[in-house]
Amino acid sequence: MAEKEHEHVRVAVIGSGFGGLGAAVRLRREGITDFVVLERADAVGGTWRDNSYPGCACDVPSHLYSFSFAPNPDWPRTFSGQERIREYLEHVADVFRLRPHIRLNSEVKQMRWDGDELRWEIDTVRGTLTADVVVSATGPLSDPQIPDIPGLDTFEGKVFHSARWDHDYDLRGKRVAMIGTGASAIQIVPAIQAEVGRLTLFQRTPPWVMPRADRAISGVERWLHRQLPFTTHARRGILWGIRELQVQAFTKRPNELGLVESLAKANMRRAIKDPALRAKLTPTYRIGCKRILLSNDYYPALAKPNVDVVASGLSEVRGNTLVAADGTETEVDAIIFGTGFHVTDMPIADRVVGAEGHTLTEVWKTGMKSLRGATAAGFPNWMTIIGPNTGLGNSSMILMIESQLNYMADYLRQLDVLGGKAALAARPSAVNEWNRRVQERMKRTVWNTGGCNSWYLDPNGVNTTLWPGTTTEFRTATRRVDLAEYEVVRGPRPDDGAVAPPAPAKKARTEKVEAGA
């Protein structure tokens, strides 16, 4: 059915992953039904729809990696695979009756703030609509990043990113290069090792890898969770509590992670008997500086005779020959990039034009900054889910998403209380103060002091990705909107009927709201 021309909704949600579907559920629970979810793909699921590579699974326990308001008593394993998580998200869309609100194949081309009408004008590939409030839930792991490798365009074989897996390409017997050693790569390597002819891993930096305590969840456990729902909540609570207790070591006392390093080294020794290979795979930075990876089969796969580890990054491609930074040359038939995503330079930022006519990318050119991970100065009535400094290094992002949904709900309530045509604009001073406090806390974390160069850091070396505290602290900080941190933007005052000379273009006016007002 064709889109209405210039349809107007109260809220437009961008993306239908965990953040977008969670926002949609929360809107319905708040009694708001005048909203749409704009999804660029042909199905919901976000990163769990896009990442379908062999071995794809979550490294957070299933009962913690799900919404508290939509518990799943039937998770089949303690750590779920991609298909099960995607099924769960489809289930959420059905159970909470979100389908009528979801617009598939509706990629947003641009959204512009209209200061006269106090609303967002949103151009999609299917037409234009307007919204009072935009909730951007595109996520930081949505746009794959392939490094600019000289000569890559001359490669005659197959090239793809782990998040855009080509299931039509047969890897059997092929010479395959895996570029990168992140969370995706350590799942792909053991999943394809037995079928490829030869596998070469280009490792710029070795990861710390711990055993993955994965097992099937028994039928008795699942029956108990179905019959006594509080047991599901209890299980989730225990998993959450353990991770909350671990946070101090990451954020305040990185030296306490030495014992964990010993356990990781022991895990490596059990699988890697060759001292030379073990030397290649041993990190030189503090564990936790990069995300700690979980796998029981990564090291055993690397020890197989058809696997080579090149302890250097890919620097050049010459036809079908890959040249590493250390000069190592390898001829391959296919290149698989497991090189991550645009995290500190989110592509959606190019498509958001604020009150002063600048894109979010331009405003964030010196680094991403937001107020409580949600709103940005110069962008009224625009919020993001999983915004700057909301990521986690050891727990479930669903906890952070639900906290941000609390903030979103109160933001909309505040607009209702203000009444009339109004918008909330984050004060630059409030954004800067919040960011200053976050970065001050970040100084002593393992992510900043651990001696690594991770995707958590932006090009300026600033950690604009992670939250330097517990999920409880973040939940408290986002429980409600503090109007003192915002300017209330009103539309032009209504004409009182008096004859007046022609006036310049209308300009929105702002109200100052003092603390405690």
Coordinates of C-alpha atoms in Angstrom, one line a residue:
M1 CA 0.0 0.0 0.0
A2 CA 1.4 3.4 -0.9
E3 CA 2.5 5.8 1.8
K4 CA 0.4 8.8 2.5
E5 CA 1.9 12.0 1.3
H6 CA 3.2 14.0 4.3
E7 CA 1.7 11.7 6.9
H8 CA 2.2 13.0 10.4
V9 CA 2.8 10.9 13.5
R10 CA 3.7 11.7 17.1
V11 CA 6.8 9.5 17.2
A12 CA 8.9 8.0 14.4
V13 CA 11.2 5.2 15.5
I14 CA 14.2 4.4 13.2
G15 CA 15.2 0.8 13.2
S16 CA 13.6 -2.5 14.4
G17 CA 16.3 -4.2 16.3
F18 CA 16.2 -4.6 20.1
G19 CA 16.2 -0.8 20.5
G20 CA 13.5 -0.1 18.0
L21 CA 11.2 -2.9 19.0
G22 CA 11.7 -2.0 22.7
A23 CA 10.8 1.6 22.0
A24 CA 7.7 0.5 20.1
V25 CA 6.6 -1.7 23.0
R26 CA 7.2 1.0 25.5
L27 CA 5.2 3.5 23.5
R28 CA 2.2 1.2 23.4
R29 CA 2.5 0.6 27.2
E30 CA 2.5 4.4 27.6
G31 CA -0.7 4.6 25.7
I32 CA 0.9 6.0 22.6
T33 CA -0.3 4.4 19.4
D34 CA 0.4 7.2 16.9
F35 CA 3.8 6.1 15.9
V36 CA 5.7 4.2 13.1
V37 CA 8.8 2.1 13.1
L38 CA 10.9 2.8 9.9
E39 CA 13.0 -0.2 8.9
R40 CA 15.4 -0.2 5.9
A41 CA 15.4 -4.0 5.5
D42 CA 12.6 -6.4 4.7
A43 CA 12.3 -7.9 8.2
V44 CA 12.8 -6.9 11.8
G45 CA 15.8 -8.0 13.9
G46 CA 18.6 -5.4 13.4
T47 CA 22.0 -6.9 13.9
W48 CA 20.5 -10.3 14.6
R49 CA 18.9 -10.2 11.1
D50 CA 22.0 -9.0 9.3
N51 CA 24.6 -11.2 11.0
S52 CA 23.9 -14.7 9.8
Y53 CA 27.4 -16.0 9.4
P54 CA 28.3 -19.6 10.4
G55 CA 28.6 -19.9 14.2
C56 CA 26.9 -16.6 15.0
A57 CA 25.8 -16.5 18.6
C58 CA 25.6 -14.1 21.5
D59 CA 28.3 -13.9 24.2
V60 CA 25.7 -12.8 26.9
P61 CA 23.6 -15.5 28.6
S62 CA 20.1 -15.8 26.9
H63 CA 18.0 -15.0 30.0
L64 CA 19.9 -11.7 30.4
Y65 CA 20.0 -10.9 26.7
S66 CA 16.2 -10.5 26.5
F67 CA 13.7 -7.9 27.6
S68 CA 12.6 -8.0 31.2
F69 CA 9.0 -7.4 30.1
A70 CA 9.2 -10.3 27.6
P71 CA 10.9 -13.2 29.3
N72 CA 11.4 -16.3 27.3
P73 CA 11.2 -19.5 29.3
D74 CA 12.1 -21.7 26.3
W75 CA 15.7 -20.6 25.5
P76 CA 17.3 -23.9 24.4
R77 CA 20.9 -23.0 25.4
T78 CA 22.5 -20.8 28.0
F79 CA 24.1 -18.8 25.1
S80 CA 21.7 -18.6 22.2
G81 CA 22.6 -18.6 18.5
Q82 CA 21.6 -16.0 16.0
E83 CA 18.5 -17.8 14.7
R84 CA 17.0 -18.2 18.1
I85 CA 17.5 -14.5 18.9
R86 CA 16.0 -13.4 15.7
E87 CA 13.0 -15.7 16.3
Y88 CA 12.7 -14.0 19.7
L89 CA 12.5 -10.5 18.2
E90 CA 10.0 -11.7 15.6
H91 CA 8.0 -13.1 18.5
V92 CA 8.1 -9.7 20.4
A93 CA 6.8 -8.0 17.2
D94 CA 3.9 -10.4 17.1
V95 CA 3.0 -10.6 20.8
F96 CA 3.0 -6.9 21.3
R97 CA 1.1 -6.3 18.1
L98 CA 3.8 -4.1 16.6
R99 CA 3.4 -5.2 13.0
P100 CA 0.8 -2.5 12.0
H101 CA 3.3 0.2 13.1
I102 CA 6.3 -1.3 11.2
R103 CA 7.2 0.0 7.8
L104 CA 9.6 -2.4 6.1
N105 CA 11.9 -1.4 3.2
S106 CA 11.6 2.2 4.4
E107 CA 15.2 3.4 4.7
V108 CA 15.5 7.0 6.0
K109 CA 17.4 9.2 3.5
Q110 CA 17.3 12.3 5.6
M111 CA 15.5 13.9 8.6
R112 CA 15.4 17.7 9.0
W113 CA 14.1 19.7 12.0
D114 CA 11.4 22.3 11.0
G115 CA 11.8 25.1 13.5
D116 CA 8.5 26.7 12.4
E117 CA 6.3 23.7 12.8
L118 CA 8.4 22.2 15.6
R119 CA 8.5 18.8 14.0
W120 CA 10.9 16.5 12.0
E121 CA 10.4 16.1 8.3
I122 CA 11.6 12.6 7.4
D123 CA 12.4 11.6 3.8
T124 CA 12.3 7.8 3.2
V125 CA 12.8 5.8 0.1
R126 CA 9.0 5.3 0.1
G127 CA 8.0 9.0 0.6
T128 CA 7.9 11.8 3.2
L129 CA 6.3 11.9 6.6
T130 CA 6.6 14.2 9.6
A131 CA 6.9 13.5 13.3
D132 CA 6.9 15.4 16.6
V133 CA 9.6 13.2 18.0
V134 CA 12.2 11.0 16.5
V135 CA 13.7 8.0 18.3
S136 CA 16.8 6.8 16.5
A137 CA 17.5 3.1 17.2
T138 CA 19.7 2.2 14.3
G139 CA 22.3 0.8 16.7
P140 CA 26.1 1.0 16.6
L141 CA 26.6 -2.4 14.9
S142 CA 24.5 -1.8 11.9
D143 CA 26.9 -0.6 9.2
P144 CA 29.9 -2.8 8.4
Q145 CA 33.4 -1.3 8.2
I146 CA 35.8 -2.6 5.6
P147 CA 39.2 -1.0 5.8
D148 CA 40.7 0.8 2.8
I149 CA 43.2 -1.7 1.6
P150 CA 45.3 -0.7 -1.4
G151 CA 44.6 -3.0 -4.3
L152 CA 41.5 -4.6 -2.9
D153 CA 39.6 -3.7 -6.0
T154 CA 42.0 -5.8 -8.0
F155 CA 41.2 -9.0 -6.1
E156 CA 39.7 -11.6 -8.5
G157 CA 38.1 -13.8 -5.8
K158 CA 35.2 -13.4 -3.5
V159 CA 35.1 -10.6 -0.9
F160 CA 32.4 -10.0 1.8
H161 CA 32.0 -8.8 5.4
S162 CA 30.9 -11.1 8.2
A163 CA 27.7 -9.0 8.6
R164 CA 26.8 -9.5 4.9
W165 CA 27.6 -13.2 4.6
D166 CA 27.3 -14.6 1.1
H167 CA 25.5 -17.9 1.6
D168 CA 25.5 -18.7 -2.1
Y169 CA 29.3 -18.9 -2.1
D170 CA 30.7 -22.4 -1.5
L171 CA 33.7 -22.3 0.8
R172 CA 34.5 -26.0 0.5
G173 CA 38.1 -26.6 -0.5
K174 CA 38.8 -22.9 -1.0
R175 CA 41.8 -20.9 0.3
V176 CA 40.2 -18.4 2.6
A177 CA 41.5 -15.4 4.4
M178 CA 39.8 -14.2 7.6
I179 CA 40.7 -10.6 8.4
G180 CA 40.3 -9.6 12.0
T181 CA 40.1 -11.3 15.4
G182 CA 37.0 -9.8 17.0
A183 CA 33.9 -11.4 18.3
S184 CA 32.7 -12.4 14.8
A185 CA 36.0 -13.9 13.7
I186 CA 36.4 -16.2 16.7
Q187 CA 33.0 -17.7 15.8
I188 CA 33.6 -17.9 12.1
V189 CA 37.0 -19.5 12.2
P190 CA 36.0 -22.8 14.0
A191 CA 32.7 -22.9 12.0
I192 CA 34.4 -23.0 8.6
Q193 CA 37.8 -24.5 9.4
A194 CA 36.8 -28.1 8.6
E195 CA 35.3 -27.3 5.2
V196 CA 37.8 -24.9 3.7
G197 CA 41.0 -26.1 2.0
R198 CA 43.2 -23.6 3.8
L199 CA 42.4 -20.9 6.3
T200 CA 44.7 -17.9 6.9
L201 CA 43.9 -15.6 9.9
F202 CA 45.3 -12.1 9.6
Q203 CA 45.6 -11.0 13.2
R204 CA 46.5 -7.4 13.9
T205 CA 46.0 -7.8 17.7
P206 CA 45.3 -11.1 19.5
P207 CA 42.2 -11.2 21.7
W208 CA 41.9 -12.5 25.2
V209 CA 39.7 -15.6 25.0
M210 CA 38.0 -17.3 27.9
P211 CA 36.0 -20.6 28.0
R212 CA 32.3 -20.3 27.0
A213 CA 30.2 -22.0 29.7
D214 CA 27.5 -22.9 27.1
R215 CA 25.2 -25.9 27.6
A216 CA 21.8 -27.1 26.6
I217 CA 19.0 -25.9 29.0
S218 CA 17.2 -29.0 30.1
G219 CA 13.5 -29.7 29.5
V220 CA 13.0 -29.8 33.2
E221 CA 14.5 -26.3 33.5
R222 CA 12.3 -25.0 30.7
W223 CA 9.2 -26.6 32.2
L224 CA 10.0 -25.0 35.5
H225 CA 10.4 -21.6 33.9
R226 CA 7.0 -21.9 32.2
Q227 CA 5.2 -23.1 35.2
L228 CA 6.8 -20.8 37.7
P229 CA 7.7 -17.5 35.9
F230 CA 9.4 -16.1 39.0
T231 CA 12.2 -18.7 38.4
T232 CA 13.0 -17.1 35.0
H233 CA 13.2 -13.7 36.7
A234 CA 15.4 -15.1 39.4
R235 CA 17.8 -16.6 36.9
R236 CA 18.0 -13.3 35.1
G237 CA 18.6 -11.5 38.4
I238 CA 21.5 -13.8 39.4
L239 CA 23.1 -13.4 36.0
W240 CA 22.7 -9.6 36.3
G241 CA 24.1 -9.5 39.8
I242 CA 27.2 -11.4 39.0
R243 CA 28.1 -8.9 36.2
E244 CA 27.3 -5.9 38.4
L245 CA 29.9 -7.2 40.9
Q246 CA 32.5 -7.5 38.1
V247 CA 32.2 -3.9 37.0
Q248 CA 34.5 -2.4 39.7
A249 CA 37.5 -4.3 38.3
F250 CA 36.9 -2.9 34.8
T251 CA 36.1 0.7 35.9
K252 CA 38.2 1.3 39.0
R253 CA 40.7 -1.4 39.7
P254 CA 42.0 -2.9 36.4
N255 CA 45.0 -4.4 38.2
E256 CA 42.6 -6.9 39.8
L257 CA 42.1 -8.4 36.4
G258 CA 45.5 -10.2 36.6
L259 CA 43.9 -13.4 37.9
V260 CA 41.5 -13.4 35.0
E261 CA 44.5 -13.1 32.6
S262 CA 46.1 -16.2 34.3
L263 CA 42.9 -18.1 33.6
A264 CA 42.9 -17.0 30.0
K265 CA 46.5 -18.1 29.5
A266 CA 45.7 -21.5 31.0
N267 CA 42.8 -21.8 28.6
M268 CA 45.2 -21.1 25.7
R269 CA 47.8 -23.6 26.9
R270 CA 45.3 -26.4 27.0
A271 CA 44.6 -26.0 23.3
I272 CA 47.7 -24.6 21.8
K273 CA 50.8 -26.8 22.4
D274 CA 53.1 -25.1 19.9
P275 CA 55.1 -22.4 21.7
A276 CA 55.5 -20.3 18.6
L277 CA 51.8 -20.2 17.9
R278 CA 51.1 -19.5 21.5
A279 CA 53.4 -16.6 21.5
K280 CA 51.5 -15.1 18.5
L281 CA 48.2 -15.5 20.3
T282 CA 49.2 -14.0 23.6
P283 CA 48.1 -10.4 24.0
T284 CA 50.4 -7.8 25.5
Y285 CA 47.7 -5.6 26.9
R286 CA 45.6 -5.9 30.0
I287 CA 42.6 -8.2 29.7
G288 CA 39.4 -6.3 29.4
C289 CA 40.9 -3.4 27.5
K290 CA 39.3 -5.0 24.4
R291 CA 36.2 -7.0 24.9
I292 CA 36.9 -10.4 26.4
L293 CA 35.8 -13.1 24.0
L294 CA 34.2 -16.4 24.8
S295 CA 34.9 -19.6 22.9
N296 CA 35.7 -23.2 23.4
D297 CA 36.7 -24.0 19.9
Y298 CA 38.6 -21.0 18.6
Y299 CA 42.0 -22.1 19.9
P300 CA 41.5 -25.8 18.9
A301 CA 40.7 -24.6 15.3
L302 CA 43.8 -22.5 15.1
A303 CA 45.9 -25.5 16.0
K304 CA 44.6 -27.5 13.0
P305 CA 47.1 -28.2 10.2
N306 CA 45.1 -26.3 7.5
V307 CA 45.1 -23.1 9.5
D308 CA 47.8 -20.4 9.5
V309 CA 48.0 -17.4 11.7
V310 CA 49.7 -14.3 10.3
A311 CA 50.5 -12.1 13.3
S312 CA 50.1 -8.9 11.3
G313 CA 47.3 -6.9 9.7
L314 CA 46.5 -6.9 6.0
S315 CA 48.3 -4.0 4.3
E316 CA 48.0 -4.7 0.5
V317 CA 46.3 -6.8 -2.1
R318 CA 48.1 -7.8 -5.3
G319 CA 45.7 -9.7 -7.5
N320 CA 45.0 -12.8 -5.5
T321 CA 48.0 -12.3 -3.2
L322 CA 47.4 -10.8 0.2
V323 CA 50.4 -9.0 1.7
A324 CA 50.6 -8.5 5.5
A325 CA 52.2 -5.5 7.2
D326 CA 55.2 -7.8 8.1
G327 CA 55.7 -8.8 4.4
T328 CA 54.0 -12.2 4.6
E329 CA 52.3 -13.1 1.3
T330 CA 49.4 -15.4 1.0
E331 CA 47.4 -16.5 -2.1
V332 CA 43.7 -16.9 -1.5
D333 CA 40.4 -17.5 -3.3
A334 CA 38.2 -15.5 -0.8
I335 CA 38.5 -12.7 1.7
I336 CA 36.2 -12.5 4.7
F337 CA 36.3 -9.2 6.6
G338 CA 35.5 -9.5 10.3
T339 CA 36.5 -5.9 10.8
G340 CA 33.7 -4.5 12.8
F341 CA 31.3 -1.6 12.3
H342 CA 31.0 2.2 12.1
V343 CA 30.6 2.7 15.8
T344 CA 32.2 6.1 16.6
D345 CA 31.1 7.6 13.3
M346 CA 27.5 6.3 13.0
P347 CA 26.3 6.7 9.4
I348 CA 22.8 7.8 10.5
A349 CA 24.5 11.0 11.8
D350 CA 25.0 12.1 8.2
R351 CA 21.2 12.0 7.7
V352 CA 20.1 14.1 10.7
V353 CA 19.9 17.9 10.1
G354 CA 19.3 19.9 13.3
A355 CA 17.9 23.3 14.3
E356 CA 21.0 25.2 13.0
G357 CA 21.1 23.4 9.6
H358 CA 24.1 21.3 10.6
T359 CA 24.2 17.5 10.4
L360 CA 24.9 15.4 13.5
T361 CA 28.1 14.4 11.9
E362 CA 29.2 18.0 11.6
V363 CA 28.3 18.7 15.3
W364 CA 30.1 15.5 16.4
K365 CA 33.2 16.1 14.2
T366 CA 35.4 16.4 17.3
G367 CA 33.7 13.4 19.0
M368 CA 30.3 12.1 19.8
K369 CA 28.6 13.8 22.8
S370 CA 25.1 13.4 24.2
L371 CA 23.1 14.1 27.3
R372 CA 22.6 10.9 29.3
G373 CA 23.3 8.9 26.1
A374 CA 20.0 10.1 24.6
T375 CA 19.8 13.7 23.3
A376 CA 22.2 16.0 21.4
A377 CA 22.5 19.8 21.6
G378 CA 20.9 21.4 18.6
F379 CA 18.5 18.6 17.8
P380 CA 15.2 19.2 19.6
N381 CA 12.9 16.3 20.1
W382 CA 15.4 13.8 18.8
M383 CA 16.8 11.0 20.9
T384 CA 18.9 8.0 20.3
I385 CA 18.9 4.5 21.8
I386 CA 22.4 3.1 22.5
G387 CA 23.9 6.6 22.0
P388 CA 27.3 7.8 23.0
N389 CA 28.8 6.2 26.2
T390 CA 26.1 3.7 26.7
G391 CA 27.9 0.5 25.6
L392 CA 29.0 -2.2 28.0
G393 CA 32.2 -4.2 28.3
N394 CA 30.9 -7.1 30.4
S395 CA 27.1 -7.3 30.5
S396 CA 23.9 -7.1 28.5
M397 CA 23.0 -4.1 26.4
I398 CA 19.3 -4.9 26.9
L399 CA 19.7 -3.5 30.4
M400 CA 21.0 -0.2 29.0
I401 CA 18.3 -0.1 26.3
E402 CA 15.5 -0.5 28.9
S403 CA 17.0 2.3 30.9
Q404 CA 16.9 4.5 27.9
L405 CA 13.3 3.5 27.2
N406 CA 12.5 4.8 30.7
Y407 CA 14.1 8.2 29.7
M408 CA 12.2 8.2 26.4
A409 CA 8.9 7.6 28.2
D410 CA 9.5 10.5 30.7
Y411 CA 10.6 12.7 27.9
L412 CA 7.3 12.3 26.2
R413 CA 5.4 12.8 29.4
Q414 CA 7.2 16.1 30.0
L415 CA 6.1 17.2 26.5
D416 CA 2.6 16.4 27.5
V417 CA 2.8 18.3 30.7
L418 CA 4.2 21.4 28.8
G419 CA 1.2 21.3 26.5
G420 CA 0.7 23.0 23.2
K421 CA 3.3 22.9 20.4
A422 CA 6.6 22.4 22.2
A423 CA 9.9 20.7 22.0
L424 CA 12.8 20.0 24.3
A425 CA 16.3 21.0 23.3
A426 CA 19.3 19.7 25.3
R427 CA 21.3 22.6 26.6
P428 CA 24.9 22.6 25.3
S429 CA 26.1 23.3 28.9
A430 CA 24.3 20.2 30.2
V431 CA 25.6 18.0 27.4
N432 CA 29.2 19.2 28.0
E433 CA 28.9 18.7 31.8
W434 CA 27.5 15.2 31.4
N435 CA 30.3 14.3 29.0
R436 CA 32.9 15.9 31.2
R437 CA 31.8 13.7 34.1
V438 CA 31.7 10.6 32.0
Q439 CA 35.2 11.1 30.6
E440 CA 36.6 11.9 34.0
R441 CA 35.4 8.5 35.3
M442 CA 36.7 6.9 32.1
K443 CA 40.3 7.9 32.9
R444 CA 40.9 5.0 35.3
T445 CA 39.0 2.3 33.4
V446 CA 40.8 -0.7 31.9
W447 CA 39.5 0.5 28.5
N448 CA 41.6 3.7 28.8
T449 CA 44.6 2.4 30.8
G450 CA 44.9 -1.2 29.5
G451 CA 47.4 -0.5 26.7
C452 CA 45.3 -1.4 23.7
N453 CA 43.8 0.4 20.7
S454 CA 40.2 -0.7 20.5
W455 CA 37.1 0.1 18.6
Y456 CA 35.8 1.7 21.8
L457 CA 38.0 4.7 21.0
D458 CA 37.4 7.4 18.4
P459 CA 40.1 8.8 16.1
N460 CA 41.1 11.2 18.8
G461 CA 41.6 8.4 21.3
V462 CA 38.5 9.3 23.3
N463 CA 36.3 6.5 24.6
T464 CA 32.9 7.7 23.3
T465 CA 31.4 4.2 23.3
L466 CA 31.3 2.7 26.8
W467 CA 29.6 3.5 30.1
P468 CA 32.1 3.7 32.9
G469 CA 29.8 2.4 35.6
T470 CA 27.2 -0.2 36.6
T471 CA 23.9 -0.7 34.8
T472 CA 22.2 0.3 38.1
E473 CA 24.0 3.7 38.0
F474 CA 22.8 4.2 34.5
R475 CA 19.3 3.2 35.4
T476 CA 19.2 5.8 38.1
A477 CA 20.7 8.5 35.8
T478 CA 18.0 8.0 33.2
R479 CA 15.0 7.4 35.4
R480 CA 13.5 10.7 34.6
V481 CA 14.2 13.9 32.5
D482 CA 15.6 16.9 34.4
L483 CA 14.0 19.9 32.7
A484 CA 16.8 22.1 34.0
E485 CA 19.0 20.4 31.4
Y486 CA 16.7 21.5 28.6
E487 CA 15.4 24.5 26.9
V488 CA 11.7 24.4 26.1
V489 CA 11.2 25.5 22.5
R490 CA 7.8 26.9 21.6
G491 CA 6.4 27.7 18.2
P492 CA 5.7 31.2 17.0
R493 CA 3.2 33.1 19.2
P494 CA -0.3 33.1 17.6
D495 CA -1.4 36.3 15.9
D496 CA -3.5 38.4 18.2
G497 CA -5.4 39.9 15.3
A498 CA -3.6 43.3 15.2
V499 CA -2.4 44.7 11.9
A500 CA 1.3 44.6 11.8
P501 CA 4.0 45.2 9.2
P502 CA 5.5 42.2 7.3
A503 CA 7.7 40.3 9.6
P504 CA 10.8 38.3 8.9
A505 CA 10.6 34.5 8.8
K506 CA 9.1 32.9 11.9
K507 CA 11.6 31.8 14.4
A508 CA 10.9 29.4 17.3
R509 CA 11.2 30.9 20.8
T510 CA 12.6 29.3 23.8
E511 CA 11.7 29.3 27.5
K512 CA 14.2 29.0 30.2
V513 CA 13.3 26.3 32.8
E514 CA 15.0 26.7 36.1
A515 CA 15.9 23.7 38.3
G516 CA 12.9 22.7 40.4
A517 CA 10.4 24.4 38.1

